[in-house]
Coordinates of C-alpha atoms in Angstrom, one line a residue:
M1 CA 91.8 192.6 -28.7
R2 CA 93.9 189.8 -30.1
F3 CA 93.7 186.5 -28.2
V4 CA 96.4 183.8 -28.8
D5 CA 95.3 180.5 -27.4
V6 CA 97.3 177.3 -27.3
P7 CA 96.3 175.9 -30.7
H8 CA 97.2 179.3 -32.3
M9 CA 100.5 179.4 -30.5
V10 CA 101.4 175.9 -31.6
S11 CA 100.4 176.7 -35.2
W12 CA 102.7 179.7 -35.3
I13 CA 105.7 177.9 -33.7
N14 CA 105.3 174.9 -35.9
E15 CA 105.0 177.0 -39.1
S16 CA 107.9 179.2 -38.2
G17 CA 110.1 176.4 -36.6
P18 CA 111.0 176.8 -32.9
E19 CA 114.7 177.3 -33.7
N20 CA 113.9 180.2 -36.0
V21 CA 111.5 181.8 -33.4
I22 CA 114.2 181.5 -30.8
A23 CA 116.9 183.0 -33.1
G24 CA 114.6 185.9 -33.9
M25 CA 113.8 186.6 -30.3
I26 CA 117.6 186.6 -29.4
D27 CA 118.1 189.5 -31.8
V28 CA 115.2 191.5 -30.3
M29 CA 116.3 190.6 -26.8
E30 CA 119.7 192.1 -27.4
K31 CA 118.2 195.3 -28.7
D32 CA 115.9 195.7 -25.7
F33 CA 118.6 194.9 -23.2
R34 CA 120.7 197.6 -24.8
R35 CA 117.9 200.1 -23.9
W36 CA 117.6 198.8 -20.4
D37 CA 117.1 202.3 -18.9
A38 CA 113.9 202.7 -21.0
F39 CA 112.1 200.1 -18.9
E40 CA 110.5 200.1 -15.5
L41 CA 112.6 197.8 -13.4
R42 CA 111.2 195.9 -10.4
P43 CA 111.4 192.4 -9.0
R44 CA 108.5 190.2 -9.7
I45 CA 105.6 190.1 -7.3
A46 CA 105.6 186.6 -5.8
S47 CA 103.1 184.7 -3.6
H48 CA 104.9 181.7 -2.1
S49 CA 103.3 178.6 -0.7
R50 CA 104.3 175.2 0.5
D51 CA 103.7 173.8 -3.0
G52 CA 105.2 176.5 -5.2
V53 CA 104.9 180.1 -6.2
I54 CA 102.5 182.3 -8.2
E55 CA 104.0 185.5 -9.7
L56 CA 103.2 188.6 -11.6
M57 CA 106.0 190.0 -13.8
P58 CA 105.2 193.6 -15.0
T59 CA 107.2 196.2 -17.0
S60 CA 106.7 199.1 -19.4
D61 CA 108.9 201.0 -21.8
G62 CA 106.6 204.1 -21.6
E63 CA 104.7 203.2 -24.7
T64 CA 103.7 199.5 -24.1
Y65 CA 102.9 197.9 -20.8
G66 CA 103.2 194.1 -20.4
F67 CA 102.9 191.6 -17.6
K68 CA 103.0 187.8 -17.2
F69 CA 101.1 185.7 -14.7
V70 CA 103.1 182.5 -14.0
N71 CA 103.4 179.7 -11.5
G72 CA 106.2 177.4 -10.5
H73 CA 105.2 174.2 -8.7
P74 CA 108.0 171.6 -8.8
S75 CA 105.8 168.8 -7.4
N76 CA 103.1 169.2 -10.1
P77 CA 104.3 166.5 -12.6
V78 CA 103.8 163.7 -10.1
R79 CA 100.2 164.9 -9.8
G80 CA 99.6 165.2 -13.5
F81 CA 100.1 169.0 -13.8
Q82 CA 102.9 171.0 -15.4
T83 CA 105.6 172.7 -13.3
V84 CA 105.1 176.0 -15.0
T85 CA 102.1 177.6 -16.8
A86 CA 101.6 181.2 -17.8
F87 CA 99.7 183.8 -19.7
G88 CA 100.6 187.4 -20.6
V89 CA 99.0 190.7 -21.6
L90 CA 100.2 193.7 -23.6
A91 CA 98.5 197.1 -23.3
D92 CA 98.9 200.5 -24.8
V93 CA 100.2 203.0 -22.3
H94 CA 98.5 206.1 -23.8
N95 CA 95.0 204.8 -23.0
G96 CA 95.6 201.8 -20.8
Y97 CA 93.7 199.4 -23.2
P98 CA 95.0 195.9 -23.4
R99 CA 95.6 194.9 -27.1
M100 CA 96.7 191.3 -26.8
I101 CA 96.4 188.4 -24.4
A102 CA 98.3 185.2 -25.0
E103 CA 99.2 181.9 -23.6
M104 CA 102.7 182.0 -22.2
T105 CA 103.6 178.5 -21.2
L106 CA 105.1 177.8 -24.6
L107 CA 106.1 181.4 -25.1
T108 CA 107.9 181.5 -21.7
A109 CA 109.9 178.4 -22.8
L110 CA 110.8 180.3 -26.0
R111 CA 111.8 183.5 -24.3
T112 CA 113.8 181.7 -21.6
A113 CA 115.6 179.8 -24.3
A114 CA 116.2 183.1 -26.2
T115 CA 117.7 184.7 -23.1
S116 CA 120.1 181.7 -22.7
G117 CA 121.0 181.9 -26.4
M118 CA 121.7 185.6 -26.1
V119 CA 123.9 185.0 -23.1
T120 CA 125.7 182.1 -24.7
R121 CA 126.4 184.2 -27.8
L122 CA 127.7 186.9 -25.5
L123 CA 129.8 184.9 -23.1
A124 CA 130.7 181.4 -24.4
R125 CA 133.8 180.7 -26.3
K126 CA 133.4 181.1 -30.0
D127 CA 134.4 177.5 -30.7
A128 CA 132.2 176.0 -28.0
K129 CA 130.7 172.8 -29.5
R130 CA 129.9 170.5 -26.6
L131 CA 126.8 171.2 -24.6
A132 CA 125.7 169.5 -21.3
V133 CA 122.2 169.8 -20.0
I134 CA 121.4 169.0 -16.3
G135 CA 117.7 168.6 -16.0
A136 CA 115.7 167.3 -18.9
G137 CA 112.3 168.7 -18.1
S138 CA 110.0 171.0 -20.1
Q139 CA 112.6 173.6 -20.8
S140 CA 115.4 171.3 -22.0
E141 CA 114.6 171.0 -25.7
F142 CA 114.2 174.7 -26.1
Q143 CA 117.6 175.3 -24.3
V144 CA 119.4 173.0 -26.7
L145 CA 117.9 174.6 -29.7
A146 CA 118.8 178.1 -28.4
N147 CA 122.5 177.1 -27.9
R148 CA 122.6 175.5 -31.3
A149 CA 121.3 178.7 -32.8
V150 CA 124.4 180.6 -31.7
R151 CA 127.2 178.1 -31.4
P152 CA 128.4 175.2 -33.6
I153 CA 127.0 172.5 -31.2
E154 CA 128.1 169.1 -32.2
T155 CA 127.5 167.0 -29.1
V156 CA 124.7 167.2 -26.4
T157 CA 124.9 165.2 -23.2
A158 CA 122.0 165.2 -20.7
Y159 CA 121.5 164.0 -17.2
D160 CA 118.3 164.0 -15.1
V161 CA 117.5 162.1 -11.9
D162 CA 114.5 160.7 -13.9
R163 CA 116.1 158.8 -16.8
A164 CA 112.8 158.8 -18.6
A165 CA 113.0 162.6 -18.9
S166 CA 116.4 162.3 -20.6
E167 CA 115.0 159.7 -23.0
K168 CA 112.2 162.1 -23.8
L169 CA 114.7 164.8 -24.6
Q170 CA 116.6 162.4 -26.8
R171 CA 113.5 161.4 -28.6
N172 CA 112.2 164.9 -29.2
L173 CA 115.5 166.3 -30.5
A174 CA 116.1 163.4 -32.9
R175 CA 113.6 165.0 -35.3
Y176 CA 116.0 168.0 -35.5
G177 CA 119.0 165.9 -36.2
I178 CA 120.4 166.3 -32.7
D179 CA 121.9 163.2 -31.1
V180 CA 121.6 163.3 -27.3
R181 CA 123.8 161.1 -25.2
I182 CA 122.4 160.2 -21.8
A183 CA 124.8 160.3 -18.8
D184 CA 124.5 158.5 -15.5
S185 CA 125.5 161.5 -13.4
A186 CA 125.8 165.2 -13.6
S187 CA 129.6 164.9 -13.3
E188 CA 129.7 162.6 -16.2
A189 CA 127.5 164.9 -18.3
V190 CA 129.7 167.9 -17.9
R191 CA 133.1 166.2 -18.1
D192 CA 134.0 167.5 -21.6
A193 CA 131.4 170.3 -21.8
D194 CA 132.1 173.8 -23.2
I195 CA 128.7 175.0 -22.2
I196 CA 126.7 173.8 -19.3
T197 CA 123.0 174.5 -18.8
T198 CA 121.3 173.6 -15.5
C199 CA 117.5 173.7 -15.6
T200 CA 116.2 171.8 -12.6
A201 CA 113.0 172.6 -10.8
D202 CA 113.3 171.1 -7.3
K203 CA 112.5 173.8 -4.7
R204 CA 115.5 173.4 -2.4
N205 CA 119.1 174.4 -2.0
A206 CA 120.5 171.6 -4.2
I207 CA 124.1 171.1 -5.4
V208 CA 123.8 169.5 -8.8
L209 CA 127.4 170.5 -9.7
T210 CA 130.5 171.0 -7.6
K211 CA 133.6 173.1 -8.1
E212 CA 135.5 169.9 -9.1
D213 CA 133.0 169.4 -12.0
I214 CA 133.9 172.7 -13.7
R215 CA 136.9 172.9 -16.1
P216 CA 138.6 176.0 -17.4
G217 CA 136.9 177.9 -20.3
V218 CA 133.4 176.6 -19.6
H219 CA 130.3 178.8 -19.7
I220 CA 127.4 178.0 -17.3
N221 CA 123.8 179.0 -17.9
A222 CA 122.2 178.3 -14.5
I223 CA 118.6 178.9 -15.4
G224 CA 116.5 176.4 -13.4
G225 CA 113.3 177.5 -11.8
D226 CA 114.3 179.9 -9.0
C227 CA 112.9 181.1 -5.7
P228 CA 114.2 181.9 -2.3
G229 CA 115.9 178.8 -0.8
K230 CA 116.4 177.2 -4.2
T231 CA 119.9 176.9 -5.8
E232 CA 121.6 174.5 -8.3
L233 CA 125.3 175.2 -8.0
D234 CA 127.9 174.7 -5.3
A235 CA 128.5 178.3 -4.1
E236 CA 132.2 177.9 -4.7
I237 CA 131.6 177.7 -8.4
L238 CA 130.5 181.3 -8.3
D239 CA 134.0 182.3 -7.3
M240 CA 135.6 180.7 -10.3
G241 CA 134.7 183.5 -12.7
P242 CA 132.5 186.5 -13.2
V243 CA 128.8 186.1 -12.5
F244 CA 126.3 187.8 -14.8
T245 CA 122.7 188.7 -13.9
E246 CA 119.6 190.3 -15.3
H247 CA 118.1 192.5 -12.6
T248 CA 120.4 192.0 -9.6
P249 CA 117.9 193.0 -6.8
Q250 CA 115.7 190.1 -8.0
T251 CA 118.6 187.7 -8.4
R252 CA 119.9 188.3 -4.9
I253 CA 116.5 187.1 -3.7
E254 CA 116.0 184.1 -6.0
G255 CA 119.2 183.2 -7.8
E256 CA 122.4 181.4 -7.1
I257 CA 123.9 184.5 -5.5
Q258 CA 121.5 184.3 -2.6
A259 CA 124.1 182.0 -1.1
K260 CA 126.5 185.0 -1.1
D261 CA 126.8 188.3 0.9
A262 CA 124.6 191.2 -0.2
D263 CA 127.5 193.0 -1.7
Y264 CA 128.8 190.0 -3.7
P265 CA 130.0 191.6 -7.1
V266 CA 128.1 190.8 -10.2
I267 CA 127.8 192.2 -13.7
E268 CA 124.4 192.9 -15.3
L269 CA 123.9 191.7 -18.9
W270 CA 122.8 195.0 -20.2
E271 CA 126.2 196.5 -19.0
V272 CA 128.1 194.0 -21.2
L273 CA 125.7 194.5 -24.2
S274 CA 126.1 198.3 -23.9
G275 CA 129.9 198.0 -23.8
L276 CA 130.2 199.4 -20.2
K277 CA 131.7 196.2 -18.7
P278 CA 133.6 193.3 -20.1
G279 CA 132.1 189.8 -20.8
R280 CA 134.5 186.9 -21.4
E281 CA 138.1 188.1 -21.2
S282 CA 139.9 184.9 -22.1
D283 CA 139.3 181.3 -23.4
E284 CA 140.4 179.9 -20.1
Q285 CA 137.9 182.0 -18.1
V286 CA 134.9 180.4 -16.5
T287 CA 131.7 182.5 -16.9
I288 CA 128.5 182.0 -15.0
Y289 CA 125.0 183.3 -15.9
D290 CA 122.8 183.3 -12.8
G291 CA 119.4 183.5 -14.7
V292 CA 116.2 183.8 -12.8
G293 CA 114.0 185.3 -15.5
F294 CA 112.9 189.0 -15.7
A295 CA 109.9 190.9 -16.9
I296 CA 111.8 192.5 -19.8
E297 CA 112.3 189.0 -21.3
D298 CA 108.5 188.4 -21.2
F299 CA 108.0 191.8 -22.7
V300 CA 110.3 190.7 -25.6
G301 CA 108.4 187.5 -26.1
L302 CA 105.0 189.3 -26.1
T303 CA 106.1 192.1 -28.4
Y304 CA 107.8 189.7 -30.8
L305 CA 104.6 187.7 -31.0
D306 CA 102.5 190.9 -31.4
G307 CA 104.7 191.9 -34.4
V308 CA 104.0 188.5 -36.0
L309 CA 100.2 189.0 -35.4
T310 CA 100.1 192.5 -36.9
A311 CA 102.2 191.5 -40.0
P312 CA 100.4 190.5 -43.2
G313 CA 98.9 187.1 -42.7
G314 CA 99.3 187.3 -39.0
E315 CA 95.5 187.2 -38.4
R316 CA 95.5 183.4 -38.8
F317 CA 97.3 183.1 -35.5
Y318 CA 94.8 184.8 -33.3
D319 CA 91.1 185.4 -32.6
D320 CA 89.5 188.7 -31.7
V321 CA 87.8 188.8 -28.3
D322 CA 85.6 191.5 -27.0
L323 CA 87.1 192.1 -23.6
I324 CA 86.8 195.8 -23.1
A325 CA 83.4 197.3 -22.3
A326 CA 83.2 200.3 -24.8
P327 CA 79.8 202.1 -24.7
E328 CA 79.2 204.6 -27.5
D329 CA 79.3 207.4 -24.9
P330 CA 82.4 206.8 -22.8
K331 CA 80.6 208.4 -19.8
D332 CA 77.6 206.1 -20.1
L333 CA 78.7 202.6 -19.2
F334 CA 75.3 201.8 -17.8
A335 CA 73.9 202.0 -21.4
L336 CA 75.5 198.7 -22.2
L337 CA 72.9 197.1 -19.9
G338 CA 70.2 198.1 -22.3

């Protein structure tokens, strides 16, 4: 089977360019969301602890099965660890054999950004050019590149409680010709924004933005690391415009709408992409994407990568590993022991 380790993943992303990878994933993401009914739909399987969460995110379209193993530990950076790490597997449904295993810490950042880019393209005003980012951690650079891939972003303003994180974002994006202005508060960062992305990781019911911070016509991507008891927005913001979700049963457990009643109305993204329900209906409307991450997005990331690996020249981005015991006689496994 094909094995994509961190050096191979980095080589592929650098050769292709992260913005190009994200843009390509956005197009594939839209196609797969339009065939939503082809997938097995289930909330992620989560093991919560005092320190964080470890999750499995599986799905299948009947031909290919995929899953991601991922953690979310907000206190990790102060201990020298990353908040999120992951790996993923693709398998053929017809025989159950895995065909690819890949690192997904970087790939998750790309697929999360691609999802935000897809939603921005779907819901933000066409002339949106001012982006505000609240939370300048590991996801922030990817989020900026995703929004720039689908809208004519001219200004980026960032705020993080750790100013060094904002300076890191500013430094990393300078190589892409993106000038990031650092704000002294979340309210200042979003003051003139057309698009707001919140990507914080603290595992608590936080209010990083209030209703008074939101002006007419803005689109919000609330995509910070989610779990029960963790929110980013003042619940009153959710009443300012339609709320869009991925798989609503999961979002009611982990997303911003956990602060609302179980029958709080939302619109699933696939419904808009399929033309069944409206997206943005006016330039003055506020739109809110309550993103928690869903297995189909990981499926998109893995299958997109698999397509690269199987294309001419793709073999330079992976190693072959002998992971499946395959005796000459399928009924004589013991023969492998000699």
